[in-house]
mmCIF file with all atom_site columns, C-alpha atoms in Angstrom:
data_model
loop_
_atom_site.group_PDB
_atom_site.id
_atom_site.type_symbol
_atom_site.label_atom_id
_atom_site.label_alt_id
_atom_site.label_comp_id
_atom_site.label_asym_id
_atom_site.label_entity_id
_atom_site.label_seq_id
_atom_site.pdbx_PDB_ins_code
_atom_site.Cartn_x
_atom_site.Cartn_y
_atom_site.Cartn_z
_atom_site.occupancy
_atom_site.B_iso_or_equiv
_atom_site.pdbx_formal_charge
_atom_site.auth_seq_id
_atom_site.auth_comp_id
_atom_site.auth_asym_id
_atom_site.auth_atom_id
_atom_site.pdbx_PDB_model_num
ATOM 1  C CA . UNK A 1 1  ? 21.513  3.080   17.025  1.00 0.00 ? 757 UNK A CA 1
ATOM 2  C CA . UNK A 1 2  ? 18.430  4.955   15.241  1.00 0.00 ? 758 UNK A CA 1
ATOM 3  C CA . UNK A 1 3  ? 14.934  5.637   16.975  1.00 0.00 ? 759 UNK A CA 1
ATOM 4  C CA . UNK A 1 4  ? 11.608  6.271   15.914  1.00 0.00 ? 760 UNK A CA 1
ATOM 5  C CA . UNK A 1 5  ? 8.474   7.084   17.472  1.00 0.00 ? 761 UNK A CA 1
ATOM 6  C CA . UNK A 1 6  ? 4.883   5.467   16.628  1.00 0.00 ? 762 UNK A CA 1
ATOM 7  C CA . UNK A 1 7  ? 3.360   5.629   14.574  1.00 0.00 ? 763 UNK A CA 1
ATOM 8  C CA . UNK A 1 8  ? 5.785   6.034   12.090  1.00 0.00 ? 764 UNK A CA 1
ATOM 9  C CA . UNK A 1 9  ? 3.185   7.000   9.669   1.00 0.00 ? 765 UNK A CA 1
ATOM 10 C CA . UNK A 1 10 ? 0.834   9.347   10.911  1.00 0.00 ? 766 UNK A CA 1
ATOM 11 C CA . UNK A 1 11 ? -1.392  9.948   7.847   1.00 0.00 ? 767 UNK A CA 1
ATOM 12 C CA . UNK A 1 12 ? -4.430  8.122   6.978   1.00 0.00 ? 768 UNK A CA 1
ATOM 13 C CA . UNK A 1 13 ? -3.547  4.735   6.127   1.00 0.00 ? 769 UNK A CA 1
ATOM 14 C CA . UNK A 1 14 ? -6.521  2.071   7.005   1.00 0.00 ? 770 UNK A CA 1
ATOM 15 C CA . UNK A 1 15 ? -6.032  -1.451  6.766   1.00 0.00 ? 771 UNK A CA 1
ATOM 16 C CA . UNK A 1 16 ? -2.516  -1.158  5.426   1.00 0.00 ? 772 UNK A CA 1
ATOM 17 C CA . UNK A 1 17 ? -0.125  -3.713  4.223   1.00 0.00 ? 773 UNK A CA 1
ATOM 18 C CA . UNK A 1 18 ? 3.518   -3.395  3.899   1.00 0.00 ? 774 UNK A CA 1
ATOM 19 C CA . UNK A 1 19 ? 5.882   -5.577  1.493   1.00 0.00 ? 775 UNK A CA 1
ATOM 20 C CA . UNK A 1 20 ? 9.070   -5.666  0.480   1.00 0.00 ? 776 UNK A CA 1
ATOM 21 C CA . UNK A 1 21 ? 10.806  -5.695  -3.217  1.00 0.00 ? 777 UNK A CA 1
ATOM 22 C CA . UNK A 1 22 ? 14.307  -5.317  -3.181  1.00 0.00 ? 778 UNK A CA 1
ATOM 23 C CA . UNK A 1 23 ? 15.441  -2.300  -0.718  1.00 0.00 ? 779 UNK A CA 1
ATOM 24 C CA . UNK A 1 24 ? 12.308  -0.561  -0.921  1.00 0.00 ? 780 UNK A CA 1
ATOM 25 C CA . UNK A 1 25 ? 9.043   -0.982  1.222   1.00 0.00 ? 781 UNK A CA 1
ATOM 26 C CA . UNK A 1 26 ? 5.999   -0.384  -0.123  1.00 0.00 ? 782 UNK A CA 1
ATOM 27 C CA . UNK A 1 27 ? 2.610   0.249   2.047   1.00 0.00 ? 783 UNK A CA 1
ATOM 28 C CA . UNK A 1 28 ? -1.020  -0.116  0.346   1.00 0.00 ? 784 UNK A CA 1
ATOM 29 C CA . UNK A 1 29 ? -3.868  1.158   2.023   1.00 0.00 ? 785 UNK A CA 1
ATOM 30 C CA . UNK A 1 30 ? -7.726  1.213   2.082   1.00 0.00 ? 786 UNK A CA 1
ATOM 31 C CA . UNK A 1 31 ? -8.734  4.392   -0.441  1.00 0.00 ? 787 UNK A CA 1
ATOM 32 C CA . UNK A 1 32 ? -8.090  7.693   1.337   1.00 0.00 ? 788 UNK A CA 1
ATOM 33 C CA . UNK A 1 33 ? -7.111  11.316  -0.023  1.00 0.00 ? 789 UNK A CA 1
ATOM 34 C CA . UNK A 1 34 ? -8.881  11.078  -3.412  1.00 0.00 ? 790 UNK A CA 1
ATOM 35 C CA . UNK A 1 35 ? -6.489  7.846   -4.173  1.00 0.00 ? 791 UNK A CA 1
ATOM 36 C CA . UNK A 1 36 ? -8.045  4.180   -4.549  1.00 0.00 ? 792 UNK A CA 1
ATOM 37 C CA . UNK A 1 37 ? -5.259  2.118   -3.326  1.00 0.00 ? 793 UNK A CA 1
ATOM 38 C CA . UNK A 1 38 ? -2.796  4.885   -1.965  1.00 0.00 ? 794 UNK A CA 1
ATOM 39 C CA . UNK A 1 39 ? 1.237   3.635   -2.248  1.00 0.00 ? 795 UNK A CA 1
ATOM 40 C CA . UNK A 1 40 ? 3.757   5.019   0.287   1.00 0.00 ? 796 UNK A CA 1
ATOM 41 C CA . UNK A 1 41 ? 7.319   3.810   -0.204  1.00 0.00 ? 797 UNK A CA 1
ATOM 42 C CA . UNK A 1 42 ? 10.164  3.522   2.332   1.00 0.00 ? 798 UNK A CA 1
ATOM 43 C CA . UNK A 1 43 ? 13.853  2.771   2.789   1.00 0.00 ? 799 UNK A CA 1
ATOM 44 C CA . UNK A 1 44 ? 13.529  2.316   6.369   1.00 0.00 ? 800 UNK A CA 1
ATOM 45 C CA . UNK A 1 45 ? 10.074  1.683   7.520   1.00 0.00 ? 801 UNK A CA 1
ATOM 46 C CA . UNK A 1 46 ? 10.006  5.031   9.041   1.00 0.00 ? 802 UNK A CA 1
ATOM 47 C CA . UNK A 1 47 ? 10.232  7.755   6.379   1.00 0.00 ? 803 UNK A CA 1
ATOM 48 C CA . UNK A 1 48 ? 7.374   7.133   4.198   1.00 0.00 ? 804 UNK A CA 1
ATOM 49 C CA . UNK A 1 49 ? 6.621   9.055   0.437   1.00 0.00 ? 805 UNK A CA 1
ATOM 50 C CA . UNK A 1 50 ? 3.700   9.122   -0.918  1.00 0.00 ? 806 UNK A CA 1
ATOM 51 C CA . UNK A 1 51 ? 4.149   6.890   -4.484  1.00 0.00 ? 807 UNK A CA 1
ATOM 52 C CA . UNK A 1 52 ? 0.699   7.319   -6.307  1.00 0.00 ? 808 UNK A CA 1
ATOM 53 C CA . UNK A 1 53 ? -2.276  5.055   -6.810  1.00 0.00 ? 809 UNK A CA 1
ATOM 54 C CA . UNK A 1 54 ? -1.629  1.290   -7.124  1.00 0.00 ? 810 UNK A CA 1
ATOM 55 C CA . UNK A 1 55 ? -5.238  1.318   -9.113  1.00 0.00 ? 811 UNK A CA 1
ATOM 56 C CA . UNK A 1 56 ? -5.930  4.618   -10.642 1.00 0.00 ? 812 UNK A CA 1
ATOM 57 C CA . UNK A 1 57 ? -8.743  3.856   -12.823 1.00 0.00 ? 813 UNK A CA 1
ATOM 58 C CA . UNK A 1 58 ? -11.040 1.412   -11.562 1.00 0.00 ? 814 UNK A CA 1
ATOM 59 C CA . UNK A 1 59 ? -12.071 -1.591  -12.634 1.00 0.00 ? 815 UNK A CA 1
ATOM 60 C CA . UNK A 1 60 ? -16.145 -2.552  -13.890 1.00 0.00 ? 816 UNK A CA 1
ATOM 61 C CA . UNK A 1 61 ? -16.775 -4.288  -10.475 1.00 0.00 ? 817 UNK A CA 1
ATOM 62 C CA . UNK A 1 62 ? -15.378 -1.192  -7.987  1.00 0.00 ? 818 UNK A CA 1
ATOM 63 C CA . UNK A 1 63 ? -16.800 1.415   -7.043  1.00 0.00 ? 819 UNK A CA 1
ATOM 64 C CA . UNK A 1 64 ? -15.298 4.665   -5.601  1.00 0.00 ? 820 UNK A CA 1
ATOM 65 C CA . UNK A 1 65 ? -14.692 5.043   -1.928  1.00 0.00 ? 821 UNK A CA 1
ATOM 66 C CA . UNK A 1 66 ? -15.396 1.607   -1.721  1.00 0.00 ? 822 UNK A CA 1
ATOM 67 C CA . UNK A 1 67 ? -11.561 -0.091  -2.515  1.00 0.00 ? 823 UNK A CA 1
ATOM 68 C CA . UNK A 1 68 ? -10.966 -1.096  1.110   1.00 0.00 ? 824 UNK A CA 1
ATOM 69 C CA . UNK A 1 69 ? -8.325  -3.663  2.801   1.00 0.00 ? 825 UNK A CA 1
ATOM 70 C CA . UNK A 1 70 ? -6.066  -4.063  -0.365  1.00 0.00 ? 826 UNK A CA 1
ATOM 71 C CA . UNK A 1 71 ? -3.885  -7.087  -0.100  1.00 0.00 ? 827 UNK A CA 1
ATOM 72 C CA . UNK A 1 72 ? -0.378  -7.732  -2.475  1.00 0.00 ? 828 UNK A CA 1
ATOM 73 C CA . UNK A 1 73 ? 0.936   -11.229 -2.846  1.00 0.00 ? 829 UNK A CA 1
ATOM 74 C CA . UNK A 1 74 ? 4.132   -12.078 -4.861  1.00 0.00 ? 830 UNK A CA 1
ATOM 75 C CA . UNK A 1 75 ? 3.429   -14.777 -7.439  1.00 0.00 ? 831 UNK A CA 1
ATOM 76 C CA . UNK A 1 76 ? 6.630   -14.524 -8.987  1.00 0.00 ? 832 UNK A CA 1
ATOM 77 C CA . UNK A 1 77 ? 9.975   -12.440 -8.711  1.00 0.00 ? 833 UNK A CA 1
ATOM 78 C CA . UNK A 1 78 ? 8.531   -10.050 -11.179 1.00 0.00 ? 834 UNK A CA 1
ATOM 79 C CA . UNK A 1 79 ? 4.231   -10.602 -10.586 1.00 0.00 ? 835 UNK A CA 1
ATOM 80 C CA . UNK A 1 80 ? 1.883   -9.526  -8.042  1.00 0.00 ? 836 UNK A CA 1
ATOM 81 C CA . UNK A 1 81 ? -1.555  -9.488  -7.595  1.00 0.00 ? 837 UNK A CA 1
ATOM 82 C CA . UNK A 1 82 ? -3.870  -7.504  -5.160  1.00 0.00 ? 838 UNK A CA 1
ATOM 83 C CA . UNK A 1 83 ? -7.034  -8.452  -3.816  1.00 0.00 ? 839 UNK A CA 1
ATOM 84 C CA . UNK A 1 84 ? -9.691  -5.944  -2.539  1.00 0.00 ? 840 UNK A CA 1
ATOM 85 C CA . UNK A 1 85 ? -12.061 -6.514  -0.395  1.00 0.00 ? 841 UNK A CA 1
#
């Protein structure tokens, strides 16, 4: 049986939300580290990689520093859409 200690991610990672596609996790998270929706993926839940920026140029309405809470929902097999706050 494998162990982990908390957290398992010990970077900054506000307000994060973890899904699932296939095997791999994903984690979005308010802005942070010069990203505006940071992306971690996992196998595991426990070894994390950072992935790049879920939305690297901004839209009209958002500002910089200011892409907080991000929230994924599945529409479809194959669609998503996130919500900011």
């Amino acid at each position: 049986m494998s162990t982990f200690t908390n957290p398992v991610y010990a970077g900054d990672a506000a307000d994060p939300q973890a899904f699932r596609i296939g095997d791999t996790w994903y984690l979005v998270h308010t802005n942070a580290g010069g990203r505006n929706v940071p992306v971690l993926t996992s196998p595991d839940l426990v070894t994390w990689t950072p992935a790049g920026d879920a939305l690297p140029k901004l839209p009209a309405w958002a500002a910089p520093g200011r892409t907080w809470a991000p929230e994924v929902i599945a529409l479809a097999a194959d669609r998503y859409v996130m919500y900011l706050e």
